[in-house]
Short mmCIF file of C-alpha atoms and ligand atoms in Angstrom, two decimals:
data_model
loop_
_atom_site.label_atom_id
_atom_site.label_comp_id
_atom_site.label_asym_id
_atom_site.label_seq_id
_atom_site.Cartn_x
_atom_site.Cartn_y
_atom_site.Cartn_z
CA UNK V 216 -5.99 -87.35 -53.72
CA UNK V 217 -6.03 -83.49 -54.74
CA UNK V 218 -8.22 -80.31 -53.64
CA UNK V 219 -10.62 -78.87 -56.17
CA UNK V 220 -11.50 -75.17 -55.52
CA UNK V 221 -14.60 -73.61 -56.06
CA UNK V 222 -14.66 -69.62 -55.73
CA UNK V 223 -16.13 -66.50 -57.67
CA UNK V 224 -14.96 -64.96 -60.65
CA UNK V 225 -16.66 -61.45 -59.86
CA UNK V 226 -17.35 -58.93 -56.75
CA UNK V 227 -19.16 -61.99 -54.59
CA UNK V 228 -22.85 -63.79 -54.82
CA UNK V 229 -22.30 -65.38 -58.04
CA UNK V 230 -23.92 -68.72 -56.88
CA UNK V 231 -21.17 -70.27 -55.00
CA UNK V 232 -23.32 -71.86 -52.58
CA UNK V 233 -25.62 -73.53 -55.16
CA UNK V 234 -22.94 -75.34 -57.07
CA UNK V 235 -20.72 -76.23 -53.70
CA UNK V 236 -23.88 -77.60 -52.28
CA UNK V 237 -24.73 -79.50 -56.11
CA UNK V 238 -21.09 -80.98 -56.67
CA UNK V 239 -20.20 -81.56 -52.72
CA UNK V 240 -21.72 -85.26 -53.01
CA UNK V 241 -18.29 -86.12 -55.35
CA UNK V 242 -16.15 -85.23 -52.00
CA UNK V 243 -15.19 -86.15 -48.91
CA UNK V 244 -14.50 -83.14 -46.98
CA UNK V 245 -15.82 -79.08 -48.06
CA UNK V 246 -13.67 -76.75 -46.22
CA UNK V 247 -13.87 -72.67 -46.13
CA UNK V 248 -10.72 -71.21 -45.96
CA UNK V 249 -11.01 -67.64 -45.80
CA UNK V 250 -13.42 -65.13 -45.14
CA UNK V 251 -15.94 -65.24 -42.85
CA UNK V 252 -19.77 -64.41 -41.97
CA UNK V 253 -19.49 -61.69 -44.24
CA UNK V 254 -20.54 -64.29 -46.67
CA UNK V 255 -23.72 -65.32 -47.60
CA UNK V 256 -24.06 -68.58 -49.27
CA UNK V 257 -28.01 -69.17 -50.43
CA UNK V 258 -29.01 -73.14 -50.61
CA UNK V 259 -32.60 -73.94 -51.97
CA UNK V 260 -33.27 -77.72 -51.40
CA UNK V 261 -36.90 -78.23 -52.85
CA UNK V 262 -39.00 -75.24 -50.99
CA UNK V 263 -36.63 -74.86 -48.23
CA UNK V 264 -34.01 -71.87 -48.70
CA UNK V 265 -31.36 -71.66 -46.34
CA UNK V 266 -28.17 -68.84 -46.03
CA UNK V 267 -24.36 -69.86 -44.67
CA UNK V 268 -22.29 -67.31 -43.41
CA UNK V 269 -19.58 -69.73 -41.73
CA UNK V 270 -20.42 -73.30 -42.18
CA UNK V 271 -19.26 -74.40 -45.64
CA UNK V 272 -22.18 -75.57 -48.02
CA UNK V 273 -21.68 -79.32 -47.92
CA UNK V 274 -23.44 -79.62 -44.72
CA UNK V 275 -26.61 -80.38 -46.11
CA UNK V 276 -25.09 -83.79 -48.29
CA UNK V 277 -25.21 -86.67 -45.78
CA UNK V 278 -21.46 -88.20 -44.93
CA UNK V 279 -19.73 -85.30 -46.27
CA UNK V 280 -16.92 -83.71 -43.38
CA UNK V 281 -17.17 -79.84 -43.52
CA UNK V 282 -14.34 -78.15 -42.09
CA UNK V 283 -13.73 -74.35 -40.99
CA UNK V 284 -9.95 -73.90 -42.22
CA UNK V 285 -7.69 -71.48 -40.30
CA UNK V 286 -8.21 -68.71 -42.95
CA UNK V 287 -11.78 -67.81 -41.85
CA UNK V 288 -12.54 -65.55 -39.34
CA UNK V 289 -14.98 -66.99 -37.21
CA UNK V 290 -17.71 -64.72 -35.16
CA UNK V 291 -18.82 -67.21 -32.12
CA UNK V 292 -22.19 -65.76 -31.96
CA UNK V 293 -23.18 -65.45 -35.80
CA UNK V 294 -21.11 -68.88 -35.82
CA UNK V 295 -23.89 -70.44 -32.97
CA UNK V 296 -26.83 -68.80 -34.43
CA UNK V 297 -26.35 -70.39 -37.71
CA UNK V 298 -26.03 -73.84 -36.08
CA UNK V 299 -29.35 -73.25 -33.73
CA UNK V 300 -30.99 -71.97 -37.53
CA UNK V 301 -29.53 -75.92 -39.24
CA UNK V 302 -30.84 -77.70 -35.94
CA UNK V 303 -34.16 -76.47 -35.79
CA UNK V 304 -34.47 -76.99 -39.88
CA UNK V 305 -33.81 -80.76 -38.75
CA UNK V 306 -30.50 -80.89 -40.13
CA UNK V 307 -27.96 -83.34 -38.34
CA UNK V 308 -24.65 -82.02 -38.87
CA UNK V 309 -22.86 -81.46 -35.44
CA UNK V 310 -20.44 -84.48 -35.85
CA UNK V 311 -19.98 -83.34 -39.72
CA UNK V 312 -18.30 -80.03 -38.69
CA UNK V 313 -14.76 -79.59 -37.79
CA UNK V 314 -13.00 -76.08 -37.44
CA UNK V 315 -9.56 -75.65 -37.17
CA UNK V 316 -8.08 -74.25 -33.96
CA UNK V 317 -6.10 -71.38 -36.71
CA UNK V 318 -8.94 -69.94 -37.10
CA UNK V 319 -9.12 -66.15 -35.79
CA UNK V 320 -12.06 -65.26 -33.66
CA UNK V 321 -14.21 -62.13 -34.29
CA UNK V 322 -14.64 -59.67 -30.80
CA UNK V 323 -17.83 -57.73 -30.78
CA UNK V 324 -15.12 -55.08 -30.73
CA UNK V 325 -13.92 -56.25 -33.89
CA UNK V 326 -17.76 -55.31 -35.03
CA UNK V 327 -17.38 -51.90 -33.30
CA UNK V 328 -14.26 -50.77 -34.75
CA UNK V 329 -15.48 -52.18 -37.79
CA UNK V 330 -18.20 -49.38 -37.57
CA UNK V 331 -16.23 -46.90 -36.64
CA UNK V 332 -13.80 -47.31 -39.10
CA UNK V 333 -16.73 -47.21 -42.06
CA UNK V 334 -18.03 -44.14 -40.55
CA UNK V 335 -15.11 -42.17 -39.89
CA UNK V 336 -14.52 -42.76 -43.78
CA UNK V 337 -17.76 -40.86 -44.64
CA UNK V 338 -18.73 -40.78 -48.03
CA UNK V 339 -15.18 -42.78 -49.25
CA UNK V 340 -16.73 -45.87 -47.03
CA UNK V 341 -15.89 -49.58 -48.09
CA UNK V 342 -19.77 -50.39 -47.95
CA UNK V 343 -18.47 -53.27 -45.16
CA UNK V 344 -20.84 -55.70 -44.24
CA UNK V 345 -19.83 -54.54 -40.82
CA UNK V 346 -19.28 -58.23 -39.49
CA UNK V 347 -16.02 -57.09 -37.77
CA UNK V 348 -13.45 -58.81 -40.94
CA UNK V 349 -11.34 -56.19 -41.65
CA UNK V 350 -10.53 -55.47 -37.90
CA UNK V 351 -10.24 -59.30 -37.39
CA UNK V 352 -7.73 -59.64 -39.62
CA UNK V 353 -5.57 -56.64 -38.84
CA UNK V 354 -5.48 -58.13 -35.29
CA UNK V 355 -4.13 -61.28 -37.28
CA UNK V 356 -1.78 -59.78 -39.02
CA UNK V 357 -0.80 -57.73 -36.27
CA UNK V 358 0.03 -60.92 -34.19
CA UNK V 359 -2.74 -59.80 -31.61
CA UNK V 360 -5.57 -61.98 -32.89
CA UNK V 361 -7.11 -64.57 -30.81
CA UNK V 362 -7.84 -68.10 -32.44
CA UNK V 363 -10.40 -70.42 -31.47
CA UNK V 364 -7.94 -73.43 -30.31
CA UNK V 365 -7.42 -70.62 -27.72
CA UNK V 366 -10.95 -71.04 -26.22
CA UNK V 367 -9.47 -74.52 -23.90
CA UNK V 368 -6.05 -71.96 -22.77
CA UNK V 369 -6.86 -71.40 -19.10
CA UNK V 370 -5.79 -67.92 -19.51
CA UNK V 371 -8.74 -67.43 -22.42
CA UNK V 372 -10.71 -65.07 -20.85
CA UNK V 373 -7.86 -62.58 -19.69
CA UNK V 374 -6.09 -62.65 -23.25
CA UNK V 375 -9.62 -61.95 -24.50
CA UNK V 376 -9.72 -58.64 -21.73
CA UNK V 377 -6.59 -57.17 -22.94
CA UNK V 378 -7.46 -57.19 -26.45
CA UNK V 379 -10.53 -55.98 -25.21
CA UNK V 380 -9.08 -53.39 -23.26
CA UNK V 381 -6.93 -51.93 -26.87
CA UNK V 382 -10.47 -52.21 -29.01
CA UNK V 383 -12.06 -50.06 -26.40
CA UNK V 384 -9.28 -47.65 -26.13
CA UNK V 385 -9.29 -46.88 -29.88
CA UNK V 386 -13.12 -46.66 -29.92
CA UNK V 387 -12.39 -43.73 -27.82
CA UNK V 388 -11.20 -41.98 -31.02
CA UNK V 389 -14.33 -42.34 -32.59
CA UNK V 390 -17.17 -41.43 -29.46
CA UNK V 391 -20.04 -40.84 -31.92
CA UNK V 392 -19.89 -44.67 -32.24
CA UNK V 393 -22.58 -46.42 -30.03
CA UNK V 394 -22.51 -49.90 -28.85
CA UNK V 395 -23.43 -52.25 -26.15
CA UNK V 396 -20.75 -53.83 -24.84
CA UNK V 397 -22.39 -55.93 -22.28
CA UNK V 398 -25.29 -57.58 -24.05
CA UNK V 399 -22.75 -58.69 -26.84
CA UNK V 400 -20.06 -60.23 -24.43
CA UNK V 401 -22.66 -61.89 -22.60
CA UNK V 402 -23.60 -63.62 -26.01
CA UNK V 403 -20.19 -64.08 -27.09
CA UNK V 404 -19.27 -66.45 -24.20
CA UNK V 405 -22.34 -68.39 -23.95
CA UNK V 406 -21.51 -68.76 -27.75
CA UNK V 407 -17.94 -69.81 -26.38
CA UNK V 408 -19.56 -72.26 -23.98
CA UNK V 409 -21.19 -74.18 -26.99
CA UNK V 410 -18.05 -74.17 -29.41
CA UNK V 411 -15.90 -75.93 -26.43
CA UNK V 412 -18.20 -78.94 -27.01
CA UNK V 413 -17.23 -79.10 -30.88
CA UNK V 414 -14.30 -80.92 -32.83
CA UNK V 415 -11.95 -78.63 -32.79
CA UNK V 416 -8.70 -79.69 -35.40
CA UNK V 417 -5.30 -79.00 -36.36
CA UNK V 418 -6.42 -78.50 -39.91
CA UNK V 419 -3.28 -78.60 -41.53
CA UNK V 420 -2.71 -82.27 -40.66
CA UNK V 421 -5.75 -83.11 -40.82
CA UNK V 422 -6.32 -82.32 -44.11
CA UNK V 423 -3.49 -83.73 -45.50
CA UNK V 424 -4.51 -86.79 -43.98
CA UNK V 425 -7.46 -86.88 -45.32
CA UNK V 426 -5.90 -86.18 -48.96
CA UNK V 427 -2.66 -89.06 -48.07
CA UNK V 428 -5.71 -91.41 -47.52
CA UNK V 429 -7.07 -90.97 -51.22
CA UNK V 430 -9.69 -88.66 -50.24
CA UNK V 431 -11.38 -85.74 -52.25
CA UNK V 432 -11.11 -82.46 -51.13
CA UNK V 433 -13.43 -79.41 -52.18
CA UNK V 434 -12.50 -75.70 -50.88
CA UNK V 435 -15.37 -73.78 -50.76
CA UNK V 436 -13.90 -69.73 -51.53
CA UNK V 437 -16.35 -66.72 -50.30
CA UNK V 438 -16.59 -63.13 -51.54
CA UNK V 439 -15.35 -63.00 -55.31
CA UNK V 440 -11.83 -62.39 -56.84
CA UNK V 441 -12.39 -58.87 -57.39
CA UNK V 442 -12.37 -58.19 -53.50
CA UNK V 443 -9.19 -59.94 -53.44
CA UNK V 444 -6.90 -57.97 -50.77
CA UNK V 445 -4.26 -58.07 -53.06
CA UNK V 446 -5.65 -57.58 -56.89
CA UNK V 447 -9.56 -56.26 -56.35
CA UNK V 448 -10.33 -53.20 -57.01
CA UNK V 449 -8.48 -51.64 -53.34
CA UNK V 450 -9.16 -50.57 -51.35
CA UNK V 451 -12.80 -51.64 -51.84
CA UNK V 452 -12.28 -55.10 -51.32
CA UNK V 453 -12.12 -57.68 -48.46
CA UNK V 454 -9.32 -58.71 -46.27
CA UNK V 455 -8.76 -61.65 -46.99
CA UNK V 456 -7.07 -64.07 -50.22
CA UNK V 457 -10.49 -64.53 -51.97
CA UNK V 458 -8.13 -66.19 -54.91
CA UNK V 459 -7.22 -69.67 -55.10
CA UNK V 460 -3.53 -68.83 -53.88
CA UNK V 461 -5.64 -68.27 -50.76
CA UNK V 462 -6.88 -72.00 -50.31
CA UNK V 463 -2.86 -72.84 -50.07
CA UNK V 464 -2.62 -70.40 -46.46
CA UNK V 465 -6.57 -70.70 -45.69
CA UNK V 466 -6.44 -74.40 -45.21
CA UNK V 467 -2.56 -75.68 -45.03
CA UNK V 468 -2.03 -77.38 -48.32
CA UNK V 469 0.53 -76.96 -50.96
CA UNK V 470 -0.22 -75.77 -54.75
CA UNK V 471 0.46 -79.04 -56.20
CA UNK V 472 -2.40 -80.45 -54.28
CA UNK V 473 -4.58 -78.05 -56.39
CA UNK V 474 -6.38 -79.82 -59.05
CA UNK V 475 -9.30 -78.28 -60.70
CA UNK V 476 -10.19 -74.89 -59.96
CA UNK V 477 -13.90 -73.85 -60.80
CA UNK V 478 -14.80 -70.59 -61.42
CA UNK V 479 -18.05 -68.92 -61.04
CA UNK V 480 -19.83 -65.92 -62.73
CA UNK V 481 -23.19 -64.91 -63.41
CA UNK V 482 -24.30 -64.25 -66.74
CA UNK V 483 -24.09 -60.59 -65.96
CA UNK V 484 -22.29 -58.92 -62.84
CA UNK V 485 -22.89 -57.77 -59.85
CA UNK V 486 -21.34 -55.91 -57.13
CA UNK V 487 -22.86 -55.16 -53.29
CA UNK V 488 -20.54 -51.93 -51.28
CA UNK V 489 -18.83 -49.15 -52.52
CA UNK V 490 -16.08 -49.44 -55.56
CA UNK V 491 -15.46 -49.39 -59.11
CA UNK V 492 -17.44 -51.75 -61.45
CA UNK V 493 -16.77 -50.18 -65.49
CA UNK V 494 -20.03 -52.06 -66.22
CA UNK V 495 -22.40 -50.97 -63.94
CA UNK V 496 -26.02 -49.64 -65.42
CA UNK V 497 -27.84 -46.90 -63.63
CA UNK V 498 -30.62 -47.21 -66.16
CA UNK V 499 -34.01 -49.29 -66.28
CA UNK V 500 -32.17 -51.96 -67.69
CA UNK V 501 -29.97 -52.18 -64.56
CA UNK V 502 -33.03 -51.87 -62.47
CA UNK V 503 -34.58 -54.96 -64.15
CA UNK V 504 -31.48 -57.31 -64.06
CA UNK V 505 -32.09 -56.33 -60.01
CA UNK V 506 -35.78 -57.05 -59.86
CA UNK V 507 -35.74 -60.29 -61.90
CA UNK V 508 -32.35 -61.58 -60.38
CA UNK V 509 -33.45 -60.67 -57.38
CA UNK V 510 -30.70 -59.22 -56.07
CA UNK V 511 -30.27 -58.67 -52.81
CA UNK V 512 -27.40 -59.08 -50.38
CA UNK V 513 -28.00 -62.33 -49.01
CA UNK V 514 -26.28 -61.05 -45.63
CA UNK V 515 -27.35 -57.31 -45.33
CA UNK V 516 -30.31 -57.24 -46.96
CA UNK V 517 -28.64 -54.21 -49.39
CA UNK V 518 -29.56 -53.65 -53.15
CA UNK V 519 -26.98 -55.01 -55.20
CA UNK V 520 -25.61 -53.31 -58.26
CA UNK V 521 -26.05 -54.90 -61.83
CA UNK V 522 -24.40 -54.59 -64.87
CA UNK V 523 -23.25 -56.65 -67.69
CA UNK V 524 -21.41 -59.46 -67.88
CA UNK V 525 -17.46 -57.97 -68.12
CA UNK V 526 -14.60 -60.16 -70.52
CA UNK V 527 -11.65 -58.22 -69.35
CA UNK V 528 -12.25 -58.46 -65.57
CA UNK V 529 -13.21 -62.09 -66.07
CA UNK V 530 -9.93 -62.80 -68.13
CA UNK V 531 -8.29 -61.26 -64.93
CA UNK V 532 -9.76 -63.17 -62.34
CA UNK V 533 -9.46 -66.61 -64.67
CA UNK V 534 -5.52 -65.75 -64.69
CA UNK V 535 -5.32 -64.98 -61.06
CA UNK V 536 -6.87 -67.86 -60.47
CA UNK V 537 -5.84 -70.52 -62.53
CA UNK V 538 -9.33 -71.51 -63.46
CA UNK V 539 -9.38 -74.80 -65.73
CA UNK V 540 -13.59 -74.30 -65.80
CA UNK V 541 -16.25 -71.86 -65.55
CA UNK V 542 -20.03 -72.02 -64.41
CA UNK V 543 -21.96 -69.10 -65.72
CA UNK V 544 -25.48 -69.07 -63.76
CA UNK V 545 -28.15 -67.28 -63.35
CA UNK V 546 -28.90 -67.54 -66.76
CA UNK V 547 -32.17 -67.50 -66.88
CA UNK V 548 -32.62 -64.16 -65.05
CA UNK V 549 -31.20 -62.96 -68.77
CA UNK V 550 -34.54 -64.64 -70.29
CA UNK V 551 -36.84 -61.27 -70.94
CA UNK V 552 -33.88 -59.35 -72.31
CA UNK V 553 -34.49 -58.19 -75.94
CA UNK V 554 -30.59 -57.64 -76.13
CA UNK V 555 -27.72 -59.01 -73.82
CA UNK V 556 -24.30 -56.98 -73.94
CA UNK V 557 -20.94 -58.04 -73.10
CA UNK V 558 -18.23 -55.93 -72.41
CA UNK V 559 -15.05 -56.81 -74.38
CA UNK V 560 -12.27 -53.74 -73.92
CA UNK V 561 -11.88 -50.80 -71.83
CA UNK V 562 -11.77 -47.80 -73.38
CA UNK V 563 -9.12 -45.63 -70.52
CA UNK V 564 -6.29 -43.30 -70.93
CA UNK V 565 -6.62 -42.61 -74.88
CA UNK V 566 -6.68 -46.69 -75.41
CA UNK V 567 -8.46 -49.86 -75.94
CA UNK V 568 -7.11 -52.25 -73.52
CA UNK V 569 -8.05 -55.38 -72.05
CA UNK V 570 -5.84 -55.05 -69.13
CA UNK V 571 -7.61 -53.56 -65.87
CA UNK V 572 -5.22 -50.68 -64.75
CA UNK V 573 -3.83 -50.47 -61.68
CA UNK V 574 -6.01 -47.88 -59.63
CA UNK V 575 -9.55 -48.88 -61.35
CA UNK V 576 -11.10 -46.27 -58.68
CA UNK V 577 -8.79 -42.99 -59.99
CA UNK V 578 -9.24 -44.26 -64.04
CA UNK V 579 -12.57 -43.20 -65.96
CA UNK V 580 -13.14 -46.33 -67.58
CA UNK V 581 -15.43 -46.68 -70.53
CA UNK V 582 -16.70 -50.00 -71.12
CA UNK V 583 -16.65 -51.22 -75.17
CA UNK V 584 -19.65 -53.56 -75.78
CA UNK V 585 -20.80 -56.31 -78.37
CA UNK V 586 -24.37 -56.86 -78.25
CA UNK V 587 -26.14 -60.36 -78.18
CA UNK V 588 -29.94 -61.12 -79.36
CA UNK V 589 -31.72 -62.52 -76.43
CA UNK V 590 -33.87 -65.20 -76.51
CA UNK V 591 -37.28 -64.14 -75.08
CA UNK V 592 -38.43 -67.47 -73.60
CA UNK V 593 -38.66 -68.52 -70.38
CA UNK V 594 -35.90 -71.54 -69.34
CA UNK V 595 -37.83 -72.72 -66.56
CA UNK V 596 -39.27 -76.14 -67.55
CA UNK V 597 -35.40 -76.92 -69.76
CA UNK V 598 -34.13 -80.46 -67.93
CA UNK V 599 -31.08 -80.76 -69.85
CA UNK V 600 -28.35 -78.11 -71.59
CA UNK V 601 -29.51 -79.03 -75.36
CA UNK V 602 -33.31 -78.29 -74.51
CA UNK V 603 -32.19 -74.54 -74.03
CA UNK V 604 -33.09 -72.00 -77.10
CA UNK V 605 -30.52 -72.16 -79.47
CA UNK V 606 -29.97 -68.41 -78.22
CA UNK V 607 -28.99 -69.20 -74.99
CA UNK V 608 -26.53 -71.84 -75.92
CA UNK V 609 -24.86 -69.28 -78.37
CA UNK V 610 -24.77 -66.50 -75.97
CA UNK V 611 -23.15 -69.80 -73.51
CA UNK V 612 -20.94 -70.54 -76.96
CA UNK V 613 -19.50 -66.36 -77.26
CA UNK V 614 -19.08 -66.33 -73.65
CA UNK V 615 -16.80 -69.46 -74.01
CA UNK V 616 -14.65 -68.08 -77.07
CA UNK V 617 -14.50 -64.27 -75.49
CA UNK V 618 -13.02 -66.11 -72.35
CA UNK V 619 -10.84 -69.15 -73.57
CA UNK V 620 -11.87 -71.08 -70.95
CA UNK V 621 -14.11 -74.27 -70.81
CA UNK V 622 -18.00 -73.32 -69.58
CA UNK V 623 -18.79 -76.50 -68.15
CA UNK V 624 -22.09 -76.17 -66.35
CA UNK V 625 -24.55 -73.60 -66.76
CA UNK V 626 -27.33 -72.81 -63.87
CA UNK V 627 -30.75 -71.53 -64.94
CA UNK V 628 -32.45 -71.25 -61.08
CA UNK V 629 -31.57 -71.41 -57.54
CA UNK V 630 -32.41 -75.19 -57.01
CA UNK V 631 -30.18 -78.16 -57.20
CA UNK V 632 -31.81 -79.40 -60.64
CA UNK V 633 -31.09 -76.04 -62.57
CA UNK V 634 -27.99 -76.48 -63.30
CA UNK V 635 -26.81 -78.71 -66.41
CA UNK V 636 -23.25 -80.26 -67.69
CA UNK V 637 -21.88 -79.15 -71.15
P1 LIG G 31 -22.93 -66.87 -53.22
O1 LIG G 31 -22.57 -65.89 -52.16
O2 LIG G 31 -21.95 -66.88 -54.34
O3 LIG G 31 -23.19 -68.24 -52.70
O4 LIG G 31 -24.30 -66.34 -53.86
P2 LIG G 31 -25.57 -65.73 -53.06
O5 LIG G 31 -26.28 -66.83 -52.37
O6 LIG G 31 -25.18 -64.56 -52.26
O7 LIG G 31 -26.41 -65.14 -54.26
C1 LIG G 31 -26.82 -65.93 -55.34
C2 LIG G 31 -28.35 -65.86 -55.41
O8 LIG G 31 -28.77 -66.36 -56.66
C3 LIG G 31 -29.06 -66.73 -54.39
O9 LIG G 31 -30.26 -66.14 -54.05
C4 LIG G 31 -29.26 -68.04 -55.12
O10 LIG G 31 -30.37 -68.78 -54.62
C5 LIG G 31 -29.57 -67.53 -56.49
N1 LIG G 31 -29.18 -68.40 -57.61
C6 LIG G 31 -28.10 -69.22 -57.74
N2 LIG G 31 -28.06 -69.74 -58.98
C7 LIG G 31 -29.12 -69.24 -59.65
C8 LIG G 31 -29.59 -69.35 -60.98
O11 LIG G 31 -29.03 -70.04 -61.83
N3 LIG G 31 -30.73 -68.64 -61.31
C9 LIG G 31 -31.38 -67.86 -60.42
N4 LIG G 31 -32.46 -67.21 -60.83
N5 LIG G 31 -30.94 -67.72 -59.16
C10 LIG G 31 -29.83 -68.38 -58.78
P1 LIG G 32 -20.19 -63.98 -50.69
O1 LIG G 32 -19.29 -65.05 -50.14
C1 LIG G 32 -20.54 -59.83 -52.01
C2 LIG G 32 -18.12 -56.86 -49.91
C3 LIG G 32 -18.84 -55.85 -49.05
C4 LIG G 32 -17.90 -54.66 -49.18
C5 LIG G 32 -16.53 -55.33 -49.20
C6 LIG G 32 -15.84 -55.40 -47.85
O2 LIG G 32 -21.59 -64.09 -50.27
O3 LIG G 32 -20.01 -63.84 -52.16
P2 LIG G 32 -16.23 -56.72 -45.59
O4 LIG G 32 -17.46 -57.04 -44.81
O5 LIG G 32 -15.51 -57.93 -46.07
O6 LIG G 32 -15.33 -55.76 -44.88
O7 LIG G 32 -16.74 -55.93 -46.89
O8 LIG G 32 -16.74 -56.65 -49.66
N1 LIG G 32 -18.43 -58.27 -49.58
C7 LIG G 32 -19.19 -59.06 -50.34
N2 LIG G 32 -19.88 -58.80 -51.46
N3 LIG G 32 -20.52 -61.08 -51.51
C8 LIG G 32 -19.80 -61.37 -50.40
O9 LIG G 32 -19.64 -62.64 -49.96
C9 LIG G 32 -19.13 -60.34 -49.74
N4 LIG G 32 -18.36 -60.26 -48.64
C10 LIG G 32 -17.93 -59.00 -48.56
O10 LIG G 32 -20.12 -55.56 -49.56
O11 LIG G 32 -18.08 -54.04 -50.41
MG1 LIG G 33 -23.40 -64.22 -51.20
#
């Protein structure tokens, strides 16, 4: 059978995790394939809310295989932490979660250097979730990474020394750095301990397997197109594929396996770090999209920054991508707005465009809006997509016609209900 995709449309946290976790019961296997616990994937099943950083968000549908693909950078101790956080919610899942022995492994020195490198960049900083990536994949592409099939290598622990040994001699460059070396490698290889007692696969085949047998496969993406390493907005952006032509190298499948690939955006934007966003508000309006959506970094903790929703970039990351249908949620957080803008040009350079140019940090974009009536009624008690205001379902209707894609499910709240099927 083929591999749907599921990934965001934005900078990251547009709901990923909610609409994995809602359409993962139509699959067999939900596999990550890039990225890593700089993710934060929020779940809310009834009351209980839970956050994935590393395990992909089918783990909570019964039956359903989730595997770590050999794109992802895996960080043994965030990695183990998450799994003691599923056990003690009750969640069985240990024989439900394969990772691929590709898969680079995250050093606490990765998390140092990570550190250093932020703060030896002073005010032009990334705004890193400082969970070692960008080091982690530099070692990869580098050739001096470690991968977690090396864990069972006899020789584990002295490959892990030498790289070791480099991490701490370029820390040396950057002294004002503190960190405790000890206490983390003492963590790291207990963590080690417990992944030796998991499935570990050669993903590849196994995953082509699993699609030669007639089974459905859902990639689960992380961060958002526009922190793509190649086409975000660099060089504040991840460092990995966030795009779909990432789930091809992330996870071992060719592009003709690709079937559908599902795009998702919130009704407005929002972007967490340092970098250009052309529709950012630094007014009360801004301040309210924050307070009502509550936005929050789901992995730092760090105010997000809000804007409106943004045609152009979306057009962008829609061609990039491929995307045959888009989820807009979050809707409802657009409920008390007396007017809901969407930006349709840029204004840069002495011209309307829609194309985003090149170096979007060195060009003084100005943002070209249409302007929406809002609805003014609370969503909350809507159980199906025609019950919404009429409103809503024409601000759903422009964003469908300003995009020229199909909107085919629209979410109005963070549980599993809220989200309906046009
Ligand atoms: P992800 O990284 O793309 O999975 O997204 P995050 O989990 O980082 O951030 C999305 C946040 O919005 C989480 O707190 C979700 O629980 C929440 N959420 C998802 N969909 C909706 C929605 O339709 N409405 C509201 N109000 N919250 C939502
Ligand atoms: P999910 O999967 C939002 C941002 C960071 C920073 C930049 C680089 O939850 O959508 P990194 O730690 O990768 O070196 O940070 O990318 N970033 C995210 N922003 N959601 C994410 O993941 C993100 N992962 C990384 O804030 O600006
Ligand atoms: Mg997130």
């Amino acid at each position: 059978m083929s591999v749907d995709v599921i990934l965001g449309l934005q900078w990251g946290d547009e709901g990923k995790g909610k609409i994995v976790d809602f359409l993962a019961d139509q699959y067999d296997l939900v596999c990550r394939f890039q990225g890593g616990p700089n993710a934060g994937h929020t779940i809310k099943i009834g009351s209980d809310k839970y956050v994935l950083h590393t395990i992909p968000s089918g783990i909570f549908r019964e039956n359903i295989i989730n595997v770590i693909g050999n794109g992802v950078v895996l960080d043994p101790i965030t990695f183990v932490k998450e799994m003691n956080t599923l056990e003690k919610s009750g969640i069985e899942f240990l024989s439900r979660l394969l990772i691929a022995r590709k898969a680079h492994i995250i050093l606490p020195t990765h998390r140092f250097l990570d550190k250093a490198s932020e703060a030896a960049k002073g005010a032009a900083k990334i705004g890193s979730t400082l969970k070692g990536i960008g080091p982690t994949y530099m070692d990869k592409t580098g050739r001096n990474g470690m991968r977690i099939g090396d864990i069972h290598l006899p020789d584990f622990e002295s490959r892990y020394n030498i790289l070791k040994e480099k991490h701490l001699g370029l820390l040396k460059m950057y002294p004002e750095v503190e960190f405790d070396l000890a206490q983390q490698e003492s963590d790291f290889f207990e963590s080690i301990e417990i992944i030796r007692k998991l499935r570990l696969i050669n993903g590849e085949y196994y995953i082509n397997a699993a699609l030669s047998e007639g089974k459905k496969v859902l990639a689960e993406g992380a961060q958002g197109s526009m922190l793509d390493i190649d086409f975000g907005t660099y060089p504040f952006v991840t460092s990995s594929n966030t795009i779909s032509a990432g789930v091809c190298s992330g996870l071992g499948i060719a592009p003709n396996k690709i079937k559908e690939v599902i795009g998702i955006a919130k009704a407005y934007c929002t972007r967490v770090g340092s970098g250009p966003f052309p529709t950012e508000l630094h007014d009360e309006t801004g301040e309210k999209l924050r307070s009502v959506g509550h936005e929050f970094g789901a992995t730092t903790g760090r105010p997000r920054r809000c804007g409106w929703i943004d045609i152009p970039q979306l057009k962008y990351t829609i061609m990039l991508n491929g995307v045959t249908q888009v989820v807009i949620t979050k809707l409802d957080v657009l409920d008390t707005f007396e007017q809901i803008s969407v930006c349709t040009d840029y204004h840069y350079d002495n011209m309307i465009s829609e194309e985003l140019p090149f170096d979007m940090v060195g060009v003084d974009i100005a943002p070209q809006f249409v302007h929406y009536d809002g609805w003014n009624e609370s969503v909350d008690h809507v159980t199906t997509y025609d019950g919404l205001p009429l409103k809503t379902r024409d601000y759903v209707n422009h964003l469908q016609q300003h995009l020229k894609t199909k909107i085919s499910m629209v979410s109005t709240g963070p549980e599993r209900h809220k989200l309906f099927l046009l």
